[in-house]
CSV table of C-alpha atoms in Angstrom, one decimal:
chain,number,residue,atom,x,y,z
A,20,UNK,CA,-75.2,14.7,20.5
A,21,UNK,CA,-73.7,16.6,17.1
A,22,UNK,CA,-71.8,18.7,19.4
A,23,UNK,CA,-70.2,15.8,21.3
A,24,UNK,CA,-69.3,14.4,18.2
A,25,UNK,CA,-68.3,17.1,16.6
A,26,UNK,CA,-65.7,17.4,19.8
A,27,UNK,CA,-64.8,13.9,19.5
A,28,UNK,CA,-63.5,14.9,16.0
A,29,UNK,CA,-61.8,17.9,17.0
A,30,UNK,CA,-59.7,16.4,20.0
A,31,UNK,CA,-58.9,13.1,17.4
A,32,UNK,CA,-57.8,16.0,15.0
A,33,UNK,CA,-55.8,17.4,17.8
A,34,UNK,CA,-54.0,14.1,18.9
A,35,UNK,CA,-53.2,13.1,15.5
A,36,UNK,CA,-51.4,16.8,15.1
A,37,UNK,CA,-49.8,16.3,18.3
A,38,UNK,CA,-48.8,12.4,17.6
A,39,UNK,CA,-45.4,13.5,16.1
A,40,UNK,CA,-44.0,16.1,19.0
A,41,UNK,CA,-45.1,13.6,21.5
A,42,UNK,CA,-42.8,10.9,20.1
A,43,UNK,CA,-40.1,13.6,19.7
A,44,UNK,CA,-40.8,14.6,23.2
A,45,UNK,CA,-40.7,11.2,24.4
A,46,UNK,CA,-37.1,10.6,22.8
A,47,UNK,CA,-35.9,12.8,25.5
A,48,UNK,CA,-37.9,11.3,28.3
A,49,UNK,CA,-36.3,8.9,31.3
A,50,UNK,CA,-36.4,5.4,31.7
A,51,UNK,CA,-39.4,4.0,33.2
A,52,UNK,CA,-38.4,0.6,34.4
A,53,UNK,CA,-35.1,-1.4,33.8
A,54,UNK,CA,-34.5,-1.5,30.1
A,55,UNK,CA,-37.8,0.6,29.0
A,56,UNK,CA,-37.3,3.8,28.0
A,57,UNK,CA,-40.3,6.5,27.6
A,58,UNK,CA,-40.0,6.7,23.7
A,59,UNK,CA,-40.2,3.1,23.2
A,60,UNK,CA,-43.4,2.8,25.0
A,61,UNK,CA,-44.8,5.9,23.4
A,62,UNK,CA,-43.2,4.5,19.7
A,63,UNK,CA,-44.3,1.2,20.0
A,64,UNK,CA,-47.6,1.8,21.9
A,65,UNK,CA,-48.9,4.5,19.4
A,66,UNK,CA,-48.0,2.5,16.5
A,67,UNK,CA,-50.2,-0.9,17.8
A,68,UNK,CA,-52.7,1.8,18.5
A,69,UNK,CA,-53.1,3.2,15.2
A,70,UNK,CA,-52.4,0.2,12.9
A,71,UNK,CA,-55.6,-1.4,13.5
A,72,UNK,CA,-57.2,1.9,12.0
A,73,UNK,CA,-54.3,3.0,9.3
A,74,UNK,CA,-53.1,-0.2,7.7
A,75,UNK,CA,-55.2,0.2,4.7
A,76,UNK,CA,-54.1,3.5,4.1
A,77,UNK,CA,-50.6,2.9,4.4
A,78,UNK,CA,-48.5,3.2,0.9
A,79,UNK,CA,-44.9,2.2,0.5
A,80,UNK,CA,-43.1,3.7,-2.6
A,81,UNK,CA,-40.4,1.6,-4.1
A,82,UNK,CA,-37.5,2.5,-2.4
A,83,UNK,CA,-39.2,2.5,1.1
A,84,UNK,CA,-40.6,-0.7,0.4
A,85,UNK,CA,-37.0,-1.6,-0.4
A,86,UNK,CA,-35.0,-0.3,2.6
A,87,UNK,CA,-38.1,-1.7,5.1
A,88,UNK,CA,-38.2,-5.2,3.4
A,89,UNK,CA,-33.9,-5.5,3.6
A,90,UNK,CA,-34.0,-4.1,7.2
A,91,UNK,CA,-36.5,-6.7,8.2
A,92,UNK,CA,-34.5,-9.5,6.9
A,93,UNK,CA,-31.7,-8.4,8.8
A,94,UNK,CA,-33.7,-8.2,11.8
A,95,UNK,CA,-35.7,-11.6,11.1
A,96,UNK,CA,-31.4,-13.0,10.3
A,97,UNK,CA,-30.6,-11.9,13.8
A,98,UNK,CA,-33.3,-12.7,15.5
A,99,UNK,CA,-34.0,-16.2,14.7
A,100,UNK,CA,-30.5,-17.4,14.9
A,101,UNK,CA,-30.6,-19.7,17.4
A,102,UNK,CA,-28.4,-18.7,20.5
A,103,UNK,CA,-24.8,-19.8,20.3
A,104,UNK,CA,-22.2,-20.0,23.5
A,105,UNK,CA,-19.4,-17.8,23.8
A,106,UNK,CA,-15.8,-20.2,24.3
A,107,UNK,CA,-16.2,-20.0,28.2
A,108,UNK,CA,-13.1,-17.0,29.6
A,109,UNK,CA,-13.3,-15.3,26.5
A,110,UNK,CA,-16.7,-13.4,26.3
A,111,UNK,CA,-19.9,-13.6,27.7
A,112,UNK,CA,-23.4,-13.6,26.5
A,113,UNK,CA,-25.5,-10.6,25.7
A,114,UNK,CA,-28.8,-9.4,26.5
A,115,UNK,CA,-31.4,-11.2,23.7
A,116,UNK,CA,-34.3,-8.9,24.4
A,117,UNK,CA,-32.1,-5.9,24.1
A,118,UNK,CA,-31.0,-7.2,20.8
A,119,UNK,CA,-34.2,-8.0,19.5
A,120,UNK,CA,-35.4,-4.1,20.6
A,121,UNK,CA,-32.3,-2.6,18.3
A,122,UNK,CA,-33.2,-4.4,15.5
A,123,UNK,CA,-37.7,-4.5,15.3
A,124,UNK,CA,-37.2,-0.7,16.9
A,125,UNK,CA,-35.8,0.9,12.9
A,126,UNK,CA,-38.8,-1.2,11.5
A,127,UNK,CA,-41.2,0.3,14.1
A,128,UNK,CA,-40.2,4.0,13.2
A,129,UNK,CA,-40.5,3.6,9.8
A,130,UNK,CA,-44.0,2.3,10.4
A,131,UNK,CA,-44.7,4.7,12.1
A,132,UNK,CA,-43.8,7.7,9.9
A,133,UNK,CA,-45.9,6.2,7.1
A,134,UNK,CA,-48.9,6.5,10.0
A,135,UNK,CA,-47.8,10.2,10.1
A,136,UNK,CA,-48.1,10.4,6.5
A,137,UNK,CA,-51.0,8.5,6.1
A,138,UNK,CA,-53.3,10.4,8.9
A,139,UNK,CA,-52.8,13.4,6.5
A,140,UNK,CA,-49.4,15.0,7.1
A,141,UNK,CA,-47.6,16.1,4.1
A,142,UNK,CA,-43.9,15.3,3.7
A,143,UNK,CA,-42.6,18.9,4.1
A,144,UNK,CA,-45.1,20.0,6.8
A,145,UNK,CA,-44.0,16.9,8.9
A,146,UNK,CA,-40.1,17.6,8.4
A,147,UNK,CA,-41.4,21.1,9.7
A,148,UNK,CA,-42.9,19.7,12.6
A,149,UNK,CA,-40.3,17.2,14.0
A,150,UNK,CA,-37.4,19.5,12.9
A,151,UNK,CA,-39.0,22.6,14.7
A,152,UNK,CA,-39.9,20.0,18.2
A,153,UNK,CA,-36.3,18.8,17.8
A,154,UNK,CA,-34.2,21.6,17.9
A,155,UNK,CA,-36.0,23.3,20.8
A,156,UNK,CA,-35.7,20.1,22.8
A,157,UNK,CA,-32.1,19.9,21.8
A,158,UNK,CA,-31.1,23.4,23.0
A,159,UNK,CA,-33.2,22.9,25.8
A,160,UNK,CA,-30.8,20.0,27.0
A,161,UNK,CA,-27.5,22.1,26.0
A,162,UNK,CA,-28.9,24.4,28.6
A,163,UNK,CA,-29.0,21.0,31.2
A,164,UNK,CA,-25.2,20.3,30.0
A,165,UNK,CA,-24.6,23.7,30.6
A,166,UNK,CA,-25.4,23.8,34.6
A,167,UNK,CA,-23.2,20.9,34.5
A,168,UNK,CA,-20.6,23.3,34.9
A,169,UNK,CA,-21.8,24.7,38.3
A,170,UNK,CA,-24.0,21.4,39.9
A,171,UNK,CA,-23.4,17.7,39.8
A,172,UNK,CA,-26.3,16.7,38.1
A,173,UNK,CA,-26.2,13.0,38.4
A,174,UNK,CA,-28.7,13.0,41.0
A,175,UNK,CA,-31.6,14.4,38.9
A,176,UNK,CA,-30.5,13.3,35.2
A,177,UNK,CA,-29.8,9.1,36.5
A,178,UNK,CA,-33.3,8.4,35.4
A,179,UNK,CA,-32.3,10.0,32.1
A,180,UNK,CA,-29.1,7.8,31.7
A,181,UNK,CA,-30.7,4.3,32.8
A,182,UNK,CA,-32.8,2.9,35.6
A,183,UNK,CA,-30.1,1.5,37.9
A,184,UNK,CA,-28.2,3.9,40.4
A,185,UNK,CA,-26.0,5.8,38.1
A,186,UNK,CA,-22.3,5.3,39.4
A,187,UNK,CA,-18.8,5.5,37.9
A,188,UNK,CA,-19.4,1.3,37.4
A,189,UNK,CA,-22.9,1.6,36.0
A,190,UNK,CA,-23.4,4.5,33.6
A,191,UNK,CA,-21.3,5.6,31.0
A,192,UNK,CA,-22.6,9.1,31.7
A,193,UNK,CA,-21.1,9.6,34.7
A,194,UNK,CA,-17.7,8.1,34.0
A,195,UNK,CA,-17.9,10.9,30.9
A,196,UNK,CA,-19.2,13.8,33.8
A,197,UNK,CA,-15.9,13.0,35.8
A,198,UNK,CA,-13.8,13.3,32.6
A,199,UNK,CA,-15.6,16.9,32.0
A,200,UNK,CA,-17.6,15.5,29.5
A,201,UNK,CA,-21.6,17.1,29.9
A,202,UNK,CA,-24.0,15.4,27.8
A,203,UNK,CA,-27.4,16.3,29.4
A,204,UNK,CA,-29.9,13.6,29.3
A,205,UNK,CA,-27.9,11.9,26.8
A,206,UNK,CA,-25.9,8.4,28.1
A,207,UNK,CA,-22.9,8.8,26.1
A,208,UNK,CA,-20.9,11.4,24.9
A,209,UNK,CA,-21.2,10.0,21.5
A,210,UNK,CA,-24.9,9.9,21.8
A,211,UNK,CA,-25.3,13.4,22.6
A,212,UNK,CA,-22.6,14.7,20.0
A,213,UNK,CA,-24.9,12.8,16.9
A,214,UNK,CA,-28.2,14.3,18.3
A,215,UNK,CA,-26.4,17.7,18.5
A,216,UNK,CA,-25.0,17.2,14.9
A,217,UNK,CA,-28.6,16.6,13.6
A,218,UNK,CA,-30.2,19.5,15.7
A,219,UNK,CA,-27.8,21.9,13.9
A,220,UNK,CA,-28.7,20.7,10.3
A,221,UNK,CA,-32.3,20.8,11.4
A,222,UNK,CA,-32.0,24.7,12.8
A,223,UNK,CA,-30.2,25.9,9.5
A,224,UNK,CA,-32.8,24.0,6.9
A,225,UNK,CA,-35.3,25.6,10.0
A,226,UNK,CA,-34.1,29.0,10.0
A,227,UNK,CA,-31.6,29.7,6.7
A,228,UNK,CA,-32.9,27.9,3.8
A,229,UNK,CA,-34.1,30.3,1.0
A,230,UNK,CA,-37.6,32.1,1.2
A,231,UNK,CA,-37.7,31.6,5.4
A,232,UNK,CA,-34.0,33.3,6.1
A,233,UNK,CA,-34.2,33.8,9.8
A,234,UNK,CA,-30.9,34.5,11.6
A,235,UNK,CA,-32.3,35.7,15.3
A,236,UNK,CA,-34.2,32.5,15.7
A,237,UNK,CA,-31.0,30.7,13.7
A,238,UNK,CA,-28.9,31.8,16.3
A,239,UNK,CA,-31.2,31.8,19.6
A,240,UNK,CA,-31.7,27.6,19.0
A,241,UNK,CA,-28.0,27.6,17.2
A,242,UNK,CA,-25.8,28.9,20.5
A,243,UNK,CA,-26.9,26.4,22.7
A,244,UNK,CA,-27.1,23.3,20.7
A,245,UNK,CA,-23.5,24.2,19.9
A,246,UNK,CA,-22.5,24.8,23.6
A,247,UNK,CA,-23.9,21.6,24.6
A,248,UNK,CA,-21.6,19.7,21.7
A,249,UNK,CA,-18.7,21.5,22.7
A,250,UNK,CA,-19.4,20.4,26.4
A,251,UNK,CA,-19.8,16.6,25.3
A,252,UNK,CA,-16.4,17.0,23.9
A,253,UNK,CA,-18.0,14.3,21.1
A,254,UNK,CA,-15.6,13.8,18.1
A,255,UNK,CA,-18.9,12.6,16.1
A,256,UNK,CA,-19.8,16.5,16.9
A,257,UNK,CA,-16.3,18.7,16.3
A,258,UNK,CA,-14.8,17.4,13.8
A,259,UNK,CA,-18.3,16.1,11.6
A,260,UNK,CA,-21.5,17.8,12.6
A,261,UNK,CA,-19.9,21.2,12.9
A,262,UNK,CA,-18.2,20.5,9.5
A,263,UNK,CA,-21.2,19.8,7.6
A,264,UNK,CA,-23.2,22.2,9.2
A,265,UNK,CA,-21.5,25.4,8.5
A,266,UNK,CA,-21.4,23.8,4.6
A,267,UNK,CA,-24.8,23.3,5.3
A,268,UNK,CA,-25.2,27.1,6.0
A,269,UNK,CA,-23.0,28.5,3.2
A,270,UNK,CA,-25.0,26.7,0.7
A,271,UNK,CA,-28.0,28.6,1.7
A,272,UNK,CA,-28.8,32.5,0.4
A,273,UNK,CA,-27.9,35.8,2.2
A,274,UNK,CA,-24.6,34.7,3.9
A,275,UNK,CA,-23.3,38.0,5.1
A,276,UNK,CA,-26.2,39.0,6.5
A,277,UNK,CA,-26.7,35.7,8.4
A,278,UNK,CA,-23.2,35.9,9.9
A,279,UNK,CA,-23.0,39.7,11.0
A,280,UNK,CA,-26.4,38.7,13.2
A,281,UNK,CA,-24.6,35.8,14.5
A,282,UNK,CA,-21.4,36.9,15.3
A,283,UNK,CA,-23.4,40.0,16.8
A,284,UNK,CA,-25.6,37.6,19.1
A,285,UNK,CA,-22.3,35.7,19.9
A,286,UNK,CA,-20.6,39.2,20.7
A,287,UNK,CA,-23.6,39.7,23.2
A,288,UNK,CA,-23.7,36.9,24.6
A,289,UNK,CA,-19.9,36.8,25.5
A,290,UNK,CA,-20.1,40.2,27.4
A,291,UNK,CA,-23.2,38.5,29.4
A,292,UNK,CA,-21.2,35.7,30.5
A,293,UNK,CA,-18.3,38.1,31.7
A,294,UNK,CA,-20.9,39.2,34.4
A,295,UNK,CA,-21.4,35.5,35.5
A,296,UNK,CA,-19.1,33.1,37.8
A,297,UNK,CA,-18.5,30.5,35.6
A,298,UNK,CA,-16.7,27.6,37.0
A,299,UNK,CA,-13.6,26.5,34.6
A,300,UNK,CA,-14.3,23.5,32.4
A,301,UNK,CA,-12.8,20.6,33.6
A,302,UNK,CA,-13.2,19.0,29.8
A,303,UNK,CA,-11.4,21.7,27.7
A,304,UNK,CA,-8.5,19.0,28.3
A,305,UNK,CA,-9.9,16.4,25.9
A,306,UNK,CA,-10.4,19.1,23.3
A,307,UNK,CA,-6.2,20.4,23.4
A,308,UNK,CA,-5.3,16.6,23.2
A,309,UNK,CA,-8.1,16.2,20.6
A,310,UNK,CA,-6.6,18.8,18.3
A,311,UNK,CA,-3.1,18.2,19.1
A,312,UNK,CA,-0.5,16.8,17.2
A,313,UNK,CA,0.9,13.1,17.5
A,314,UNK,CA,1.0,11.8,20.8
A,315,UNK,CA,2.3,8.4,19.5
A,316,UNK,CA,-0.5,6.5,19.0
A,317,UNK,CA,-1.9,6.0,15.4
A,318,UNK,CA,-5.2,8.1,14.5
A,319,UNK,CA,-7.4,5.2,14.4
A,320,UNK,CA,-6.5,4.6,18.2
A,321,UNK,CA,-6.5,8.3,19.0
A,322,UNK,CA,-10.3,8.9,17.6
A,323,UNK,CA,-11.5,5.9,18.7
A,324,UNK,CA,-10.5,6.0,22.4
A,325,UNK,CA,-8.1,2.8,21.3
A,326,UNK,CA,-11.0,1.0,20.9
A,327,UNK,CA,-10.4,0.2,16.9
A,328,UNK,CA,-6.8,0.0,17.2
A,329,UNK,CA,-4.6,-3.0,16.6
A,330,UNK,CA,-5.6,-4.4,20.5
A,331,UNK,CA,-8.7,-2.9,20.8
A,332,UNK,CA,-11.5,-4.6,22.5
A,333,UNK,CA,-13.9,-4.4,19.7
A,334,UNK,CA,-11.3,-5.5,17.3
A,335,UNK,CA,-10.5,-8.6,19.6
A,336,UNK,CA,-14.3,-9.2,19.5
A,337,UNK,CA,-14.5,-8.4,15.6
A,338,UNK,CA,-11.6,-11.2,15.1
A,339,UNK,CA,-13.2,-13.6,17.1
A,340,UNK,CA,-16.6,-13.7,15.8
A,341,UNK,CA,-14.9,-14.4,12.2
A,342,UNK,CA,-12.9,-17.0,14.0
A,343,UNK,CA,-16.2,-18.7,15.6
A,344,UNK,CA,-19.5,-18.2,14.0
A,345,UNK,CA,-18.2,-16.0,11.0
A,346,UNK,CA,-21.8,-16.1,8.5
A,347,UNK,CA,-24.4,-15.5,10.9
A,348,UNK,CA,-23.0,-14.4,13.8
A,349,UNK,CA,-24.0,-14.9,17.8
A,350,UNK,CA,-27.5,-13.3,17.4
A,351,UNK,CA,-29.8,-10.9,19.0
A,352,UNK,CA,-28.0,-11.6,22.2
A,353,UNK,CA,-24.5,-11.3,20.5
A,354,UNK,CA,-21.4,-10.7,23.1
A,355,UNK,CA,-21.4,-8.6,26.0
A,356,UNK,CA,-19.3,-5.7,25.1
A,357,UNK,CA,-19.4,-2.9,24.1
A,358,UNK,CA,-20.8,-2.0,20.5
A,359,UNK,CA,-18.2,1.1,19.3
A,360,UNK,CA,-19.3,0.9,15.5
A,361,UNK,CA,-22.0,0.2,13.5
A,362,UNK,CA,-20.2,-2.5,11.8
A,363,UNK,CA,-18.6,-4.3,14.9
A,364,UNK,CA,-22.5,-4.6,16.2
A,365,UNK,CA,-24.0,-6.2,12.6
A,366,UNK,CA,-21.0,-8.9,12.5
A,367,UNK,CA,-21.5,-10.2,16.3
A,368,UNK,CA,-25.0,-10.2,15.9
A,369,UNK,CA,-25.6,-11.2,12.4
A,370,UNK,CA,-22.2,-12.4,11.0
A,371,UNK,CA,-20.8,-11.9,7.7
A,372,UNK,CA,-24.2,-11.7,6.5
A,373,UNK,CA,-25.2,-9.2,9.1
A,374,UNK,CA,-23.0,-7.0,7.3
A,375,UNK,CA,-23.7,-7.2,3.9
A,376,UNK,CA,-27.5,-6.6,4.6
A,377,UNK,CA,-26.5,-3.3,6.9
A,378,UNK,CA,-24.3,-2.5,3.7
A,379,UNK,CA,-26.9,-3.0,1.3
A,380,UNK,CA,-29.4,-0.6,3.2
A,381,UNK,CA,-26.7,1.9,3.5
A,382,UNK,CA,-25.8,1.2,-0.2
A,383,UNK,CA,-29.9,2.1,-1.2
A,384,UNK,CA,-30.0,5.3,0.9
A,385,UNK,CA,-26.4,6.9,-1.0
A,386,UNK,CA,-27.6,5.3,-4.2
A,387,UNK,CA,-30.6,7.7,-3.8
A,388,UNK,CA,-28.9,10.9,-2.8
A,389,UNK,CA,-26.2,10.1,-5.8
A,390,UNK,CA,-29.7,9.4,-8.2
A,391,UNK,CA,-30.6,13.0,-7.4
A,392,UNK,CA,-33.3,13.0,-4.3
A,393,UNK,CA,-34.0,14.9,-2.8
A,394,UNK,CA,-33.7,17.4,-5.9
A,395,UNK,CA,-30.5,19.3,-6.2
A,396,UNK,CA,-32.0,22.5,-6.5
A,397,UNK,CA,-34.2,21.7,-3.5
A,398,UNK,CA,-33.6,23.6,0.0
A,399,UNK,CA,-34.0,20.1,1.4
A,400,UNK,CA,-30.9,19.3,-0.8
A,401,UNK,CA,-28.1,20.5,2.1
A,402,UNK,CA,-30.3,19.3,4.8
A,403,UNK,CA,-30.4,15.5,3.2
A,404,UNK,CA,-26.6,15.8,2.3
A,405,UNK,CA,-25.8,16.4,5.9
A,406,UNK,CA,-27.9,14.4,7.7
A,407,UNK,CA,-26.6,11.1,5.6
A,408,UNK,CA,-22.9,11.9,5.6
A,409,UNK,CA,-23.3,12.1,9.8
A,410,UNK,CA,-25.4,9.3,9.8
A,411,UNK,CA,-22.9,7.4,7.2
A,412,UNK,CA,-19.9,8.6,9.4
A,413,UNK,CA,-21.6,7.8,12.9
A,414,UNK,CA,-21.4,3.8,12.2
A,415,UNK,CA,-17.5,4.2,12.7
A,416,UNK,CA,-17.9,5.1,16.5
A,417,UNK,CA,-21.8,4.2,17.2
A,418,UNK,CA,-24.4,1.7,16.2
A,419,UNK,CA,-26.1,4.7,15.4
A,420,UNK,CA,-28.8,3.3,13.0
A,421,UNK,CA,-30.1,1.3,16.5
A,422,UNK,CA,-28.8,3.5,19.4
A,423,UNK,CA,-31.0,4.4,22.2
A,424,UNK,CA,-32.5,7.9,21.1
A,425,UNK,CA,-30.7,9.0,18.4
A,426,UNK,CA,-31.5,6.4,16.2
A,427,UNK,CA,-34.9,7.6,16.2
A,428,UNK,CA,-34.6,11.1,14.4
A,429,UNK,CA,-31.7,9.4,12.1
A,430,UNK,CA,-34.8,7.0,10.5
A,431,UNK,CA,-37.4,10.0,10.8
A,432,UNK,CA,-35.3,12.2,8.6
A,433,UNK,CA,-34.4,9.9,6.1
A,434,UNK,CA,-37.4,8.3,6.0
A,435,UNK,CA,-38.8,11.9,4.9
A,436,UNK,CA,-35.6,13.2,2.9
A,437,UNK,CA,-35.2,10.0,1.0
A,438,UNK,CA,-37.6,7.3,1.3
A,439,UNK,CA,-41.2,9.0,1.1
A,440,UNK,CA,-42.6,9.6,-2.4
A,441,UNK,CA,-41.7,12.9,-3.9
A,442,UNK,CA,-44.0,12.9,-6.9
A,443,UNK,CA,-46.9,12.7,-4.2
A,444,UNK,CA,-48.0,16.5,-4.3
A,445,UNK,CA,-47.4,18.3,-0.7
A,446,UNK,CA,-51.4,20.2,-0.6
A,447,UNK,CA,-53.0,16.8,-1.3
A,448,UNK,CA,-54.7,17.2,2.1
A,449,UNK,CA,-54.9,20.3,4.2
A,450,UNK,CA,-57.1,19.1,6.9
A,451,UNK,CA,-54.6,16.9,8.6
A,452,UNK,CA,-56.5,13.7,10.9
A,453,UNK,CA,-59.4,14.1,8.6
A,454,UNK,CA,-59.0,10.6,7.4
A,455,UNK,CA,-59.2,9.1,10.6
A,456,UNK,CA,-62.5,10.9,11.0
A,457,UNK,CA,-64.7,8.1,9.8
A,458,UNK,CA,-62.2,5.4,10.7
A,459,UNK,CA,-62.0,6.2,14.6
């Protein structure tokens, strides 16, 4: 009887170790049904699993307690304004339940990292954890977007994109694949190019940071993360993940060394693809006009695809929510079209307050990097920095703060660069899952 307990104990231990890589693992996972992908059932089924168990033990510092409580009256704003119909020709209705997912899902993950923490992981050992599960599952799908080049993968990734056949009409994904756009798992180009972005700042704070300089391992997990975000062609990644990542890198210790074992693997790497086939890349197009000089459209229509510009659909939609139901906006259902920012997504659904809450959350997370945390002379210092200036920059051509996917690792990290206590002393328990011992 001791020993069965005693094994009872150890596989808890061993679930509660594992809980965090098989939400990260899950994020990459397909759609099960229509609208339910494998990360939300694993997010939101482990969490009503474990609160039962964990909700005394949960502790909320100030300024998590702060960004939870105004993102939950955002959500509670959008999601009990009563449904309001669209002027009939102009735009129809959205999808509520979706809606209501985009909103309760940021809430859910910041639950659920306090479970992490409060089951006995330490800040810094569960940073090490999802960063480390992260970046190999990242590389791993640059390697997918990779045999893009040589196989149409549509037929094995559809799952991956959405439940319904993907087709040119359907999925976003494939309408990128015939532009030579190769995301991997990921549905949109934009999507991929963010989860990229954060992969990158995740392998250099992995593998550079002072006291654990690894440049081999940097640059096994670094060359195909980078591959994939060139073959997604994703502005988010050129021209502000790549950016911030090599500033990322510089601010780290033993530079020169770094970069000769880099641009050696990179040398090596070249003369093994001069021994392979490879098929030319059909996107390299949307990289020359990317870079290219005017082409007689204004920037903001030229990085946004024209979707910001003066006719723009999501500036027609922007204009006519502040024509219509300007405070509160159309609600968790909002308007069925597509959501190309941050800010055009909180004014449909929530109005003119919408965006002021959105703003005020985003206004608590820079007032706390400005404020000094994580510390300056910390290693998680660059890490943070990058990680919010994506994230901050993302909302121009993504709802990234409630996209499918990404916008879990965006709340994880700053949940754990910004929002969870510093002054709480990282060996205050070594035996991680010991506290559910005698609450299981």
């Amino acid at each position: 009887m001791l020993n069965m307990d005693l094994s009872r104990t150890g596989r808890r231990r061993l679930l509660v170790r594992a809980w965090p890589v098989i939400v990260v693992v899950a994020a990459f996972g397909p759609y099960l049904t229509n609208g339910v992908r494998t990360e939300q059932l694993v997010v939101y089924g482990s969490l009503l699993a474990a609160l039962p168990f964990l909700v005394s033990r949960l502790r909320f510092g100030g300024l998590y307690a702060c960004v939870l409580g105004l993102w939950a009256l955002l959500a509670f704003s959008i999601i009990i304004n009563p449904d309001r119909s669209a002027i009939p020709g102009r735009f129809l209705p959205g999808s509520p339940l979706s809606g209501v997912d985009s909103y309760l899902y940021p809430l859910a993950v910041l639950l659920l990292v306090s479970c992490w923490m409060a089951t006995g992981y330490t800040r810094l050992a569960l940073l090490d954890v999802v960063c480390k599960a992260f970046v190999a599952l990242a590389a791993g799908n640059g390697i997918i977007a990779f045999t893009g080049l040589f196989v149409n993968p549509t037929g094995w990734l559809q799952k991956f994109w959405g439940y319904a056949p993907a087709t040119v009409e359907t999925t976003v994904a494939v309408r990128a694949f015939s532009n030579g756009r190769l995301t991997g798992i990921f549905a949109q180009p934009a999507e991929a190019g963010i989860a990229y972005s954060l992969a990158l700042f995740a392998a250099v704070y992995l593998f550079a940071r002072p006291g654990r300089d690894r440049p081999v391992p940097l640059g096994l997990v670094a060359t195909p993360v980078l591959v994939g975000g060139v073959l997604s062609a994703s502005k988010m990644f050129l021209l502000v993940g790549m950016p911030l990542a090599l500033w990322q890198a510089v601010r780290q210790g033993r530079r020169v060394r770094r970069v000769l074992v880099i641009v050696g693997m990179a040398g090596m790497i070249r003369v093994a693809l001069t021994q392979v086939d490879i098929p030319q890349w059909r996107g390299a197009w949307m990289l020359s006009m990317l870079f290219s000089g005017n082409d007689g459209s204004s920037t903001v229509e030229k990085y946004t695809a024209g979707r910001l510009g003066s006719n723009g659909a999501s500036g027609v939609a922007f204009d006519y929510v502040l024509a219509t139901q300007p405070w509160f906006g159309y609600g968790a259902g909002g308007l069925a079209v597509s959501y190309d920012s941050s800010w055009v997504e909180a004014v449909i659904v929530g109005g003119i307050v919408g965006v002021v809450l959105f703003a005020l959350v985003l206004a608590v997370l820079i007032g706390v990097w400005i404020s000094g945390r994580p510390a300056p002379a910390g290693p998680q210092r660059p890490f943070a920095t990058s990680v919010l200036g994506m994230s901050v920059a993302a909302t121009a051509g993504l709802p990234a703060f409630t996209a499918n996917r990404v916008a879990l690792f965006i709340w994880i990290f700053l949940a754990l660069l910004f929002l969870v206590d510093e002054s709480r002393p990282d060996n205050v328990r070594k035996s991680v899952g010991a506290p559910l011992k005698n609450s299981l």
